[in-house]
PDB file of C-alpha atoms in Angstrom:
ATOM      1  CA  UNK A 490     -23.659 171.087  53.419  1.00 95.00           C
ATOM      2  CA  UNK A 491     -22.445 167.321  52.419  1.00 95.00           C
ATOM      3  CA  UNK A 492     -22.160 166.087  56.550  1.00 97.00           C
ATOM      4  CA  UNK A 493     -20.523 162.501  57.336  1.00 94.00           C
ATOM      5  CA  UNK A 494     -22.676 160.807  59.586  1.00 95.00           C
ATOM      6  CA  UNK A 495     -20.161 158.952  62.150  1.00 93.00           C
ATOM      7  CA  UNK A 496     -22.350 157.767  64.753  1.00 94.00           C
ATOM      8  CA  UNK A 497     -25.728 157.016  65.429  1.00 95.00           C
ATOM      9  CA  UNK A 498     -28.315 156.384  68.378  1.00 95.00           C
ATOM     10  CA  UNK A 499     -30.794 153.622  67.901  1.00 91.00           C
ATOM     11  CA  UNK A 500     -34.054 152.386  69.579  1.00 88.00           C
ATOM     12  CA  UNK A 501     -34.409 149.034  70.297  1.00 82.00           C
ATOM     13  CA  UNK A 502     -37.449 147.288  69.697  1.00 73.00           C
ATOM     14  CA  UNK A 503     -38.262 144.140  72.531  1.00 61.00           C
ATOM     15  CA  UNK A 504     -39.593 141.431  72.372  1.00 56.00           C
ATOM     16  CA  UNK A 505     -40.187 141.719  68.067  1.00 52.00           C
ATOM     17  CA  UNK A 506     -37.147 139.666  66.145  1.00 51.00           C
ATOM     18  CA  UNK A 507     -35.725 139.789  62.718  1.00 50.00           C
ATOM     19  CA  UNK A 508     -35.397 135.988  61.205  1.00 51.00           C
ATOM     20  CA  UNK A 509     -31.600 136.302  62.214  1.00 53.00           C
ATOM     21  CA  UNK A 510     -32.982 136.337  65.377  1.00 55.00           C
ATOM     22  CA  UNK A 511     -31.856 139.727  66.444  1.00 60.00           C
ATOM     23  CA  UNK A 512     -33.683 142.448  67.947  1.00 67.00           C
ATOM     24  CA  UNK A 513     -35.930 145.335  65.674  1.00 76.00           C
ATOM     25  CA  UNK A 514     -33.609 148.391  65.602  1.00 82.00           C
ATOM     26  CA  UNK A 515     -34.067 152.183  64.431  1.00 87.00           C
ATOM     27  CA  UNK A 516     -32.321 154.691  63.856  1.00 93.00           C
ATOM     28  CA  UNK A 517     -33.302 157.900  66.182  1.00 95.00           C
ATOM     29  CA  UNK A 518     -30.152 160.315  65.659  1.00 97.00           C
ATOM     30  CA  UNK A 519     -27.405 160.783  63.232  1.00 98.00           C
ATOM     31  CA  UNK A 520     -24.457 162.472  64.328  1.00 97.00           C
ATOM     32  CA  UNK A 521     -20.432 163.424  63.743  1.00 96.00           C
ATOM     33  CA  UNK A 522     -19.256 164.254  67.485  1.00 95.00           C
ATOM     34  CA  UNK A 523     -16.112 165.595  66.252  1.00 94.00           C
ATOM     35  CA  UNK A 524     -18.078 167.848  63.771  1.00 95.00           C
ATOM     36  CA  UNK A 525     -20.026 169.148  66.644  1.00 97.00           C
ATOM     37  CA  UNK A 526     -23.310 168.001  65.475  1.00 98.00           C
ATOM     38  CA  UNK A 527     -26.195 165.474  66.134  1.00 98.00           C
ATOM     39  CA  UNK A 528     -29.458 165.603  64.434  1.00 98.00           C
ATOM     40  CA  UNK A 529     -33.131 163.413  65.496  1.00 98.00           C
ATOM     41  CA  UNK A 530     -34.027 161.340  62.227  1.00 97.00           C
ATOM     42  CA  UNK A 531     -36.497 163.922  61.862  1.00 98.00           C
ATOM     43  CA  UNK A 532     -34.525 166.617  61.367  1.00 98.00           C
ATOM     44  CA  UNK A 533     -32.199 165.050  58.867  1.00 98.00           C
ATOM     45  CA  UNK A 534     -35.105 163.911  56.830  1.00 98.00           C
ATOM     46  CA  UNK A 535     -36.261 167.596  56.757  1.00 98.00           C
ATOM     47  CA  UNK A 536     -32.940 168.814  55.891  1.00 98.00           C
ATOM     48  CA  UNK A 537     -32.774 166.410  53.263  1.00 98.00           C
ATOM     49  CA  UNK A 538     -36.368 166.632  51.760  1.00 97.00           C
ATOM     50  CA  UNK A 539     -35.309 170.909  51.961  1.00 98.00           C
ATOM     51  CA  UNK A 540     -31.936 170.685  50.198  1.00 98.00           C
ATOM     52  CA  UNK A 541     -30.219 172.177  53.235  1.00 98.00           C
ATOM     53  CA  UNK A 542     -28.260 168.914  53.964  1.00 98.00           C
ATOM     54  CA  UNK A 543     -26.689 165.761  52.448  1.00 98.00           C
ATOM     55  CA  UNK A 544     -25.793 163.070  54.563  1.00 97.00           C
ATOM     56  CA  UNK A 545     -23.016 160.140  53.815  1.00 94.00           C
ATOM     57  CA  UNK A 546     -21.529 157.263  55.721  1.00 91.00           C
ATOM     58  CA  UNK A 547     -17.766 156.274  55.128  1.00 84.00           C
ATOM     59  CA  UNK A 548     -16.653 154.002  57.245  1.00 68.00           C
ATOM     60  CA  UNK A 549     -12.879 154.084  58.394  1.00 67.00           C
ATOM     61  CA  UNK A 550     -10.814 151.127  56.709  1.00 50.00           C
ATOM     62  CA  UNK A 551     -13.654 150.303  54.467  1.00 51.00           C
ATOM     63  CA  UNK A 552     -11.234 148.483  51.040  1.00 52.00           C
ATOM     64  CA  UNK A 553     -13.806 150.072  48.667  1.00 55.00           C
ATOM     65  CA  UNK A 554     -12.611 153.828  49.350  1.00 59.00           C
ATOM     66  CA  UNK A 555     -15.872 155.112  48.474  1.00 72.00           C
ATOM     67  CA  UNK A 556     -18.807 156.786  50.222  1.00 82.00           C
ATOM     68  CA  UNK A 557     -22.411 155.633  50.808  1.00 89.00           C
ATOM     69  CA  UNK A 558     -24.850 158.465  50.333  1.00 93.00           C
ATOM     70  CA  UNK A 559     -28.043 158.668  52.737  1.00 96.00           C
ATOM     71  CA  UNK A 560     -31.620 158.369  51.280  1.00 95.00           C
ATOM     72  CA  UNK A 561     -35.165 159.234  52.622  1.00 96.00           C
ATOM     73  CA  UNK A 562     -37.777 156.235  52.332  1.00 94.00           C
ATOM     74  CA  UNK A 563     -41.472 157.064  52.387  1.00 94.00           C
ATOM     75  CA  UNK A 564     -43.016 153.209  52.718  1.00 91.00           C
ATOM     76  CA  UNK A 565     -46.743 154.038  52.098  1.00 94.00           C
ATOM     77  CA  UNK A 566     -48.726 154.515  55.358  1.00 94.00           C
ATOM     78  CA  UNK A 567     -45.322 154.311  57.666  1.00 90.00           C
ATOM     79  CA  UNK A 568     -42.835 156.887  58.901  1.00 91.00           C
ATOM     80  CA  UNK A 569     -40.132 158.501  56.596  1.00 94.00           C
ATOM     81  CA  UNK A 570     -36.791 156.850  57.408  1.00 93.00           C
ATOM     82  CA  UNK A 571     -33.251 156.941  56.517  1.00 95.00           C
ATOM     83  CA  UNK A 572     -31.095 154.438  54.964  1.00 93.00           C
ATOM     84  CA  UNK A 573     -27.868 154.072  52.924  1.00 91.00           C
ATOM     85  CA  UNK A 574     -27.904 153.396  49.111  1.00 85.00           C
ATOM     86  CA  UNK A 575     -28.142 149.584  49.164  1.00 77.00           C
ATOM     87  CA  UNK A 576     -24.842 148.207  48.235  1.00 75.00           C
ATOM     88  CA  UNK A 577     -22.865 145.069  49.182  1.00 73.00           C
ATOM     89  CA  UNK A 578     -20.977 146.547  51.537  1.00 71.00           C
ATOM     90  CA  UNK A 579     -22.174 146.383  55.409  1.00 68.00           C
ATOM     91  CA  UNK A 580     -19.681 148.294  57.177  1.00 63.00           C
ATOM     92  CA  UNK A 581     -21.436 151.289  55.579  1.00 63.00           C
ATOM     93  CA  UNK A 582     -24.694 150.722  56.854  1.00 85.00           C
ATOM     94  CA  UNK A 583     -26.429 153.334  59.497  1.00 91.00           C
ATOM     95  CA  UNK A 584     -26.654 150.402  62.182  1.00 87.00           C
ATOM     96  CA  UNK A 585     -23.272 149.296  61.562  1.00 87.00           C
ATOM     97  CA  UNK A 586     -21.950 152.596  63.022  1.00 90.00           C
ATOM     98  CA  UNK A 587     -21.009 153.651  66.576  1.00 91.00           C
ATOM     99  CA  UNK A 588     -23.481 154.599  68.684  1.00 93.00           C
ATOM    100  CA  UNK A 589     -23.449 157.553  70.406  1.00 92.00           C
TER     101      UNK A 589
END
């Protein structure tokens, strides 16, 4: 299925900051509340890596119209995560989303 991701739930990281001075955050769920369904970052890299799942971000009022697809990263010696194709456009982002 090609899901819309809608929300997300995030883990914040203390006392570590970004140069912008803002706190390390990471995605921990992905989730569409009105499509009934919330999956661990786990899970939706599995259902990616499998085929079972797509995953997209499209932000309401965003000018561009389009959608953002969802990729899997695998950094060398780190944890798989997701991210959005890198664009320009940062109302698409995961952490730019709702949380839930």
């Amino acid at each position: 299925m090609d899901l819309k991701i809608t929300h997300v739930r995030i883990e914040t990281f203390g006392g570590g900051l970004l140069r912008s001075g803002s706190e390390l955050e990471r995605v921990t769920h992905v989730a569409n509340p009105d499509g009934g369904w919330i999956y661990t970052k786990e899970d939706a890299i599995n259902r990616i890596n499998l085929g079972i799942d797509t995953f997209y971000t499209h932000p309401d009022g965003l000018l561009a119209g389009g959608r953002t697809d969802v990729e899997v990263v695998n950094p060398q010696g780190r944890a798989a995560y997701l991210r959005t194709n890198p664009n320009n456009e940062k109302a698409d982002n995961l952490l730019s989303l709702p949380r839930c």
